[in-house]
CSV table of C-alpha atoms in Angstrom, one decimal:
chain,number,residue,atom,x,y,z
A,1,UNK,CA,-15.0,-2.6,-11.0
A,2,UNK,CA,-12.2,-1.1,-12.4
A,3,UNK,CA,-12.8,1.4,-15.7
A,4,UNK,CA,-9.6,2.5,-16.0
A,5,UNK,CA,-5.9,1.2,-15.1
A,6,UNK,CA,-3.0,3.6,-16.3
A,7,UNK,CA,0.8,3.4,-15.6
A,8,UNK,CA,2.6,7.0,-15.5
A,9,UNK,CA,6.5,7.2,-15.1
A,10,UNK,CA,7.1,10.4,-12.8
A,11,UNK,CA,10.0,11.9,-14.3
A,12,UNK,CA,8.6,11.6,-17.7
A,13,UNK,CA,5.4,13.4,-17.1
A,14,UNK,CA,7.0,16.2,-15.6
A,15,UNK,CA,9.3,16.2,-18.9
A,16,UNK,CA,6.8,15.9,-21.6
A,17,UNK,CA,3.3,17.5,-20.2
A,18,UNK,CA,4.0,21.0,-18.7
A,19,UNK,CA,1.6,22.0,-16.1
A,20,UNK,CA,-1.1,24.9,-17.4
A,21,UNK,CA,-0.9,28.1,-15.1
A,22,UNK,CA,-2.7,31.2,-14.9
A,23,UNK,CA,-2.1,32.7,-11.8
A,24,UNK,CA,1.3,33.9,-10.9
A,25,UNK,CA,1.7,32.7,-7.3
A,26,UNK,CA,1.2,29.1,-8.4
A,27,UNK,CA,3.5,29.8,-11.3
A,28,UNK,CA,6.0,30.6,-8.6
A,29,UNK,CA,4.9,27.3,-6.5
A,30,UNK,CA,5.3,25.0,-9.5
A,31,UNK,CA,8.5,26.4,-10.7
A,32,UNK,CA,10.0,25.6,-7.5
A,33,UNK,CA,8.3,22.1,-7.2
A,34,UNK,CA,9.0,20.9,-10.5
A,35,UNK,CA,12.9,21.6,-9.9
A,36,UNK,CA,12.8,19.4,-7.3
A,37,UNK,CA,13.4,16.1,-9.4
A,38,UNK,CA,14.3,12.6,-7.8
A,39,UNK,CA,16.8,10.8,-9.2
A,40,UNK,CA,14.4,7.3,-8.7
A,41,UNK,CA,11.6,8.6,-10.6
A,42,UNK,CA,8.4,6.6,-9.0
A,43,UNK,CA,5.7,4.7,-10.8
A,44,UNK,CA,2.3,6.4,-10.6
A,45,UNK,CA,-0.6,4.0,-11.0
A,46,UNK,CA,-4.0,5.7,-12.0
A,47,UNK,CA,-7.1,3.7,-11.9
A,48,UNK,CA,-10.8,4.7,-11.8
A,49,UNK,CA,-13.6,3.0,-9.8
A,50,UNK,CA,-16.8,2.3,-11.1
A,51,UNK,CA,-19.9,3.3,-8.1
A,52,UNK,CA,-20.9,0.0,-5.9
A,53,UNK,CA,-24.3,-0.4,-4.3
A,54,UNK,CA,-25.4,0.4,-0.9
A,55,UNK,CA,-25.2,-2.7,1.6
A,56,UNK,CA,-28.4,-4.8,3.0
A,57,UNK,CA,-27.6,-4.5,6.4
A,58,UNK,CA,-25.0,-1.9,8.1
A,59,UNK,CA,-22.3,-3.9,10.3
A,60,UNK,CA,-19.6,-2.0,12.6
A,61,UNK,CA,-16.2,-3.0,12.3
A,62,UNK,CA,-12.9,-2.8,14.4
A,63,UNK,CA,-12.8,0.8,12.8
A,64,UNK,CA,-9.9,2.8,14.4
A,65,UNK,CA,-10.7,6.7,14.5
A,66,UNK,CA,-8.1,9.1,15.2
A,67,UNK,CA,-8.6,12.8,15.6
A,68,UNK,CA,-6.2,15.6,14.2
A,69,UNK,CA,-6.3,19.1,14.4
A,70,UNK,CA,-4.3,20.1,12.0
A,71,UNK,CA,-4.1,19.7,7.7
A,72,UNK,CA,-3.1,17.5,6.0
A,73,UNK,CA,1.0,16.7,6.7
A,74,UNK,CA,1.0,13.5,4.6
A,75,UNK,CA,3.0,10.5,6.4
A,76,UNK,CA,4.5,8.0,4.3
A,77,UNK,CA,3.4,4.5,4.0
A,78,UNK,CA,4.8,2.0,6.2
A,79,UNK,CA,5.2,-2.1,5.3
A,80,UNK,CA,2.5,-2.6,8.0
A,81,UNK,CA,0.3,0.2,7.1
A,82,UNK,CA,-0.3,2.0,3.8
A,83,UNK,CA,-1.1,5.5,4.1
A,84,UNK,CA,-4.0,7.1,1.9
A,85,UNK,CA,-5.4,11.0,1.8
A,86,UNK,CA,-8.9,12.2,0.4
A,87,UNK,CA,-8.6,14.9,-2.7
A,88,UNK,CA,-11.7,17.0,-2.0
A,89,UNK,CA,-12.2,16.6,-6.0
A,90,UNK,CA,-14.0,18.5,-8.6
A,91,UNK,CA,-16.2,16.5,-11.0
A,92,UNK,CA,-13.2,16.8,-13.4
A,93,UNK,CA,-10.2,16.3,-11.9
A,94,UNK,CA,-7.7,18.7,-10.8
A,95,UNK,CA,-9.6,21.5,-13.2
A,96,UNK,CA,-8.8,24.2,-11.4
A,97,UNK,CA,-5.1,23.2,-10.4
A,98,UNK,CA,-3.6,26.3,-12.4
A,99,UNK,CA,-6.4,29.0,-11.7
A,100,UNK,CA,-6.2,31.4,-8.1
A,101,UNK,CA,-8.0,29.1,-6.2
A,102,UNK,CA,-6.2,27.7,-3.5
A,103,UNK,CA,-8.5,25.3,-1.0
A,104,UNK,CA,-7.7,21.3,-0.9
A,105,UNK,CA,-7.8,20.2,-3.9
A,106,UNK,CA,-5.7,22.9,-5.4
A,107,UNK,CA,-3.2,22.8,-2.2
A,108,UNK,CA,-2.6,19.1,-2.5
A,109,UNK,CA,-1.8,19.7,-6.8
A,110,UNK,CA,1.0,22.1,-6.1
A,111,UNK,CA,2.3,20.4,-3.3
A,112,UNK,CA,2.3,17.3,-5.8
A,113,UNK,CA,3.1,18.9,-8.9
A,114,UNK,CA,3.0,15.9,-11.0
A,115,UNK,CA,-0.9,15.8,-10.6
A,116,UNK,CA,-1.2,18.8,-12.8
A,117,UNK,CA,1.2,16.9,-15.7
A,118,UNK,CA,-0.8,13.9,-15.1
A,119,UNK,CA,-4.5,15.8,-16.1
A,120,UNK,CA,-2.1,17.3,-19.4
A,121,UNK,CA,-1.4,13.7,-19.6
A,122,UNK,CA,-5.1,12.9,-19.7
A,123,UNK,CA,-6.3,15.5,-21.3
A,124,UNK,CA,-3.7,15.0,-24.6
A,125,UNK,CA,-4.4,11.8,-24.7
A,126,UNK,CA,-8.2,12.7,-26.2
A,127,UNK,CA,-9.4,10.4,-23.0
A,128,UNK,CA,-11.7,13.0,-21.3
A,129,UNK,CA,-13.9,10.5,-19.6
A,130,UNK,CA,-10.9,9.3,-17.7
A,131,UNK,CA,-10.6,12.5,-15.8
A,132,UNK,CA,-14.1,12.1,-14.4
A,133,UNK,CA,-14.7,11.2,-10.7
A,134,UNK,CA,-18.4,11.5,-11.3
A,135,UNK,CA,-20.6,10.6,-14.8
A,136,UNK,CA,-23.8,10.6,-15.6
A,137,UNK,CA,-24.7,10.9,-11.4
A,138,UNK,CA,-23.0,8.0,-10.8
A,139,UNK,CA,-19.6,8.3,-8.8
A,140,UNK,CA,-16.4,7.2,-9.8
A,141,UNK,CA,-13.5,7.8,-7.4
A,142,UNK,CA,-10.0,8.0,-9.2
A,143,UNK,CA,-6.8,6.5,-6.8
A,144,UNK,CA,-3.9,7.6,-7.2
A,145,UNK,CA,-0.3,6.0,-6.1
A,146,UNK,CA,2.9,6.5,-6.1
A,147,UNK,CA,2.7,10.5,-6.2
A,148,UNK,CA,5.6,12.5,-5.1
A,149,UNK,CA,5.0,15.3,-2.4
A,150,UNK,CA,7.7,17.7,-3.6
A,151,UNK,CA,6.8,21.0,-1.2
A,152,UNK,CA,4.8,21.9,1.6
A,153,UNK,CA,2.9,24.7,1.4
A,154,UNK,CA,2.6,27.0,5.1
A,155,UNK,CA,-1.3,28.5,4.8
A,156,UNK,CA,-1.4,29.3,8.3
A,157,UNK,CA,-1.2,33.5,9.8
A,158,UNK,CA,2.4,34.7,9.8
A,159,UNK,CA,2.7,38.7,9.7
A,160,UNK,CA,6.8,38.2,10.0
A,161,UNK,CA,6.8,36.2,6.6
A,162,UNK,CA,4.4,38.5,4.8
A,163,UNK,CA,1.2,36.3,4.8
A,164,UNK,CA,-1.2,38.2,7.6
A,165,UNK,CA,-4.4,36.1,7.0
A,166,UNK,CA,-2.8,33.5,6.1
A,167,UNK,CA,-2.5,31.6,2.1
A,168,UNK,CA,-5.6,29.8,2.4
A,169,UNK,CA,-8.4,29.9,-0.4
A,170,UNK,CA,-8.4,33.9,-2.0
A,171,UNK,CA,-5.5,35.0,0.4
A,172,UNK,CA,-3.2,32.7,-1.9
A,173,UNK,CA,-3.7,34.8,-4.9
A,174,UNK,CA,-3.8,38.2,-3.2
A,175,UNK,CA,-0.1,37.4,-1.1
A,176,UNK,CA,3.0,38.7,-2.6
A,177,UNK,CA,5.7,36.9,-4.6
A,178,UNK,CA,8.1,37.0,-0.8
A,179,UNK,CA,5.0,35.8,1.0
A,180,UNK,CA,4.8,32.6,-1.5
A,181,UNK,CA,8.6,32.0,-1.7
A,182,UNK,CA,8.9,31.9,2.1
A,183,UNK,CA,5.8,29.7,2.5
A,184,UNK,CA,7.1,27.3,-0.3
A,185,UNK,CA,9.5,24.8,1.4
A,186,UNK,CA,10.9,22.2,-0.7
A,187,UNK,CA,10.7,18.4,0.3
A,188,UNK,CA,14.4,16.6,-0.6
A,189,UNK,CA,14.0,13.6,-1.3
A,190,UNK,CA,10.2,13.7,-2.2
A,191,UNK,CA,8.2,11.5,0.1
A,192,UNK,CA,5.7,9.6,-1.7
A,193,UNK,CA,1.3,9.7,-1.5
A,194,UNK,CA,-1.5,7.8,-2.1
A,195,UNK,CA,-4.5,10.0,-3.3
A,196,UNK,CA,-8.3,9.6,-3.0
A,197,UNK,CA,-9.9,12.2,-5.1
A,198,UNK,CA,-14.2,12.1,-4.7
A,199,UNK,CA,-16.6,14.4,-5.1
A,200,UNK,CA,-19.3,15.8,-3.0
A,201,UNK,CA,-22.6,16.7,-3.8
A,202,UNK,CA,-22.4,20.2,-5.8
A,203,UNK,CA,-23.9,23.5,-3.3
A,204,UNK,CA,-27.5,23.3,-2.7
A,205,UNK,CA,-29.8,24.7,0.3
A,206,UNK,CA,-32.4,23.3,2.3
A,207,UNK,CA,-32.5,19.8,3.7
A,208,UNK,CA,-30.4,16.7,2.7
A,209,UNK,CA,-32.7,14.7,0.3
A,210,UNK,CA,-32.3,10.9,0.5
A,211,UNK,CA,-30.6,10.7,-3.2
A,212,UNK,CA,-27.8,13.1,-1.7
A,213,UNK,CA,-27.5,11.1,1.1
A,214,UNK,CA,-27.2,7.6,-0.6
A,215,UNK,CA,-24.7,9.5,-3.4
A,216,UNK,CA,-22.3,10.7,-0.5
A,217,UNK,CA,-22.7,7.2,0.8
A,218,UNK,CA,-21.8,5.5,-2.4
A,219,UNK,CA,-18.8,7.8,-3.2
A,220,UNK,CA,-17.1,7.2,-0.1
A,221,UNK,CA,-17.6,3.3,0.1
A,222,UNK,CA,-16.4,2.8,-3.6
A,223,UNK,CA,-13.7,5.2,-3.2
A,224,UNK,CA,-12.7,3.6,0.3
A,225,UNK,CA,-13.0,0.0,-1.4
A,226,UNK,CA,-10.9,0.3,-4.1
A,227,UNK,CA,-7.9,2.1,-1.7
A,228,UNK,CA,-8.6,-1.4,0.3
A,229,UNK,CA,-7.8,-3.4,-2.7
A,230,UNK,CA,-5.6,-1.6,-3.8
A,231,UNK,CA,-3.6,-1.8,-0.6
A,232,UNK,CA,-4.0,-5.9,-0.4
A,233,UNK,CA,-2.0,-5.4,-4.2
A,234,UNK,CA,0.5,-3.6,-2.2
A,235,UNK,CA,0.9,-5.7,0.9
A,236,UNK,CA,-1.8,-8.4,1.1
A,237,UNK,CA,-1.2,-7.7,5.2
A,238,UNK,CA,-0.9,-4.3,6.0
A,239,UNK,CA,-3.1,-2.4,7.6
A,240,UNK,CA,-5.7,0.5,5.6
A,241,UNK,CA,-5.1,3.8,6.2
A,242,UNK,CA,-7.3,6.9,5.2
A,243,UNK,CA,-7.3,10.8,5.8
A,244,UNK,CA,-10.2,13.3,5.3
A,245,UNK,CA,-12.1,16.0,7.0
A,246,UNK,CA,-14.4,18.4,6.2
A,247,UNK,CA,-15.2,16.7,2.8
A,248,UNK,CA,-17.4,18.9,0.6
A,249,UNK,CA,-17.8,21.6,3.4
A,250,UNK,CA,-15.8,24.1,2.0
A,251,UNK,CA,-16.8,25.8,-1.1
A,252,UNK,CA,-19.6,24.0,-1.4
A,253,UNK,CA,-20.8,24.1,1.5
A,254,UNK,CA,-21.6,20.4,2.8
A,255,UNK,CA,-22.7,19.9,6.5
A,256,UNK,CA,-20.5,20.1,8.9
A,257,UNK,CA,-21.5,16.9,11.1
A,258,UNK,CA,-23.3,15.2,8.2
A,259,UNK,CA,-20.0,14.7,6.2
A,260,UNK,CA,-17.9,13.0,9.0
A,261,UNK,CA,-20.9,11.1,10.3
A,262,UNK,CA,-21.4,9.6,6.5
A,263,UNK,CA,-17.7,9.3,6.0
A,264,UNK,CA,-17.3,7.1,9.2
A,265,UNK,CA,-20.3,5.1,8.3
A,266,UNK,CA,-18.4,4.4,4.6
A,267,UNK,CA,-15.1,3.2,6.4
A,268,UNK,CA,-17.0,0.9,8.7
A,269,UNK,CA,-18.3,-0.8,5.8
A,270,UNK,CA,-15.5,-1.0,3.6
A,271,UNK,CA,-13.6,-2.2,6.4
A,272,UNK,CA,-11.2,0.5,6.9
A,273,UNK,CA,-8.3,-0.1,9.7
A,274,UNK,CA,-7.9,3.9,10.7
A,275,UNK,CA,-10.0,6.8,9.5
A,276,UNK,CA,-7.6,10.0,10.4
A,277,UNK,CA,-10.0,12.9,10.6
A,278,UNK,CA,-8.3,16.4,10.2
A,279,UNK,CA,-10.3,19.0,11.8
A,280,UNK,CA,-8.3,22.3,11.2
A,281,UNK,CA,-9.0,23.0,14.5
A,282,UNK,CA,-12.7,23.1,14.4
A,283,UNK,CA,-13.3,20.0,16.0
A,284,UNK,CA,-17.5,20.6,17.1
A,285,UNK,CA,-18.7,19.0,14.0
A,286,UNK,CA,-16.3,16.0,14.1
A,287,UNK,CA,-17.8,15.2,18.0
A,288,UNK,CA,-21.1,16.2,17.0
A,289,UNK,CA,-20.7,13.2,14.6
A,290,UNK,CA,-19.5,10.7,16.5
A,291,UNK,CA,-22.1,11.1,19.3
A,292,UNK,CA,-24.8,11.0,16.6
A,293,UNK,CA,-23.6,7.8,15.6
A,294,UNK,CA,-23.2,6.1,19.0
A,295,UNK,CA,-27.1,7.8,19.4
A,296,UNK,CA,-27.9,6.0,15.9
A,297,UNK,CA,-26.7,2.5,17.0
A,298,UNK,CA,-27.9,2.4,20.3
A,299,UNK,CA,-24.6,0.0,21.5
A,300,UNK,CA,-26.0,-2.1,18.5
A,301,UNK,CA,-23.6,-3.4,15.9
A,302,UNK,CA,-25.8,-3.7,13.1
A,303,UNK,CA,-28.5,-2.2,11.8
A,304,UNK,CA,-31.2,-2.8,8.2
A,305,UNK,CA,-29.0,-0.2,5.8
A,306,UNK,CA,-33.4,1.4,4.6
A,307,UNK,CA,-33.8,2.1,8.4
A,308,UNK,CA,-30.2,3.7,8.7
A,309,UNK,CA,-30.8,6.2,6.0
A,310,UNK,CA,-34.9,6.7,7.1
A,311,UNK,CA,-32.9,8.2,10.7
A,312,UNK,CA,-30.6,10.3,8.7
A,313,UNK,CA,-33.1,12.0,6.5
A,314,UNK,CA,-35.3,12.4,9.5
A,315,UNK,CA,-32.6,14.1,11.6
A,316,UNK,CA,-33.2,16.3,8.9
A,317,UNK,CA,-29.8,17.9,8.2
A,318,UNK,CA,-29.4,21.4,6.1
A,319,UNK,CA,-27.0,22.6,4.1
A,320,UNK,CA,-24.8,24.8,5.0
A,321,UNK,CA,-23.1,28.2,3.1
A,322,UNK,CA,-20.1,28.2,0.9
A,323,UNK,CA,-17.0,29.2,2.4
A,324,UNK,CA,-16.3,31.0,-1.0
A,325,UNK,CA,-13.1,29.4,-1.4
């Protein structure tokens, strides 16, 4: 079910709600992005999701996986296939979008600037509960469509443009104002993204109980749900979509096979066409989950949903540490 349906006009945003920033490297980012105006200012649609139930039974479905090794690079959507891409979110969304940190969530916000006018947008509007993918413990995925990509952002190790470990997480903040500007590379015309922001389980140690489990679970199917309906609005034939990785493993330190083994399981459900998996070039947990789920199903294409999570809590995954990014 829908909670909330908002239309945004680009251009507008980005004229009346200036983006909050605290650290001067993403003042520099911004800056630069926020020049980059389109003369056909899109149409962002905003809706939030409210949680769905866990199904009876778990079915496979004609689930397409494909595996990448690098981050995100954001490929338009086609008229036979529209394109979709996970925001690793924060409870509140896009909080942090102006502070030093610089892992997904904020990387994808100053690569599409308007994000951050959007949450001013929100924020102004005395609407606080809109900016919430999660409340009261229940999930509530916010989609977002129709966002301009105005820059790329190069994070990777390059000692001849001033960034020798890279921009990723702390590094961004630390790196000089050259090592920004020549990492900063302006997208003309804008191409245009469709965002999934969800949140993960907040850091905790030990094992996996079953409530975190069937949380995870929950997020991703109602998050991957609505991005199927809203697709069918779209183009009632084209083809879903969706890319993720490491969800949650990050800062807060999710498990590294866990998360794609849940995530796969979610996009099997919700019918999904293509799961994209970005890996970052750590692909071990990625395979680890995929054989753990052709151990799970046994060449079976179905399965009683109580048994399905009674063999993940058994397998008796632990956290993992914080990547302090």
């Amino acid at each position: 079910m829908i909670l909330t349906d908002i239309k945004f006009d680009t251009n507008q945003l980005i004229k009346e709600y200036k983006p909050v920033i605290f650290d001067k490297n993403k003042f520099i980012v911004f800056k630069l992005g926020l020049k980059n105006i389109s003369n056909n200012s899109s149409i962002i649609n905003y809706s939030r999701w409210s949680e769905e139930e866990l199904p009876s039974t778990f079915q496979t479905s004609d689930l397409k996986l494909q595996l990448h090794q690098n981050y995100f690079d954001y490929p338009e959507s086609t008229n036979d296939c529209i394109e979709w891409h996970l925001n690793f979110a924060h409870s509140d969304i896009f909080v942090a979008y102006g502070s030093e940190l610089f892992a997904q969530d904020e990387m994808q916000v100053a690569e599409h600037p308007v994000l951050a006018c959007l949450r001013e947008s929100l924020i102004n509007s005395n609407k606080y509960e809109d900016c919430l993918t999660v409340e009261n413990n229940k999930a509530t995925p916010i989609l977002i469509t129709g966002v301009e990509r105005k820059c790329f952002i190069e994070t990777n190790i390059d000692s001849s443009k001033d960034r020798p470990y890279g921009l990723y997480g702390n590094n961004f903040s630390r790196a000089s104002e050259n090592a920004i500007k020549f990492a900063t590379q302006l997208i003309n015309p804008p191409t245009i993204s469709n965002i999934i922001a969800i949140e993960s389980p907040p850091p905790e140690t030990g094992k996996y109980t079953k409530q975190q489990i069937e949380f995870i679970i929950k997020n991703a199917i109602t998050g991957f749900n609505a991005a199927v309906k809203k697709s069918k609005e779209m183009n009632k034939n084209a083809k879903v979509s969706i890319h993720t990785g490491y969800w949650g493993c990050g800062a807060y330190g999710g498990n590294r096979e866990l998360m794609p083994l849940l995530q796969i399981i979610a996009a099997h459900i919700s019918k999904i066409d293509i799961l994209h998996f970005h890996t970052g070039n750590d692909n071990q947990g990625y395979f680890s989950a995929l054989e753990t789920f052709k151990d799970i199903l046994h060449f079976d294409h179905e399965i009683n949903f109580e048994k399905l999570l009674e063999i993940l809590i058994d397998m008796n995954y632990e956290w993992g540490i914080s990547d302090g990014n």
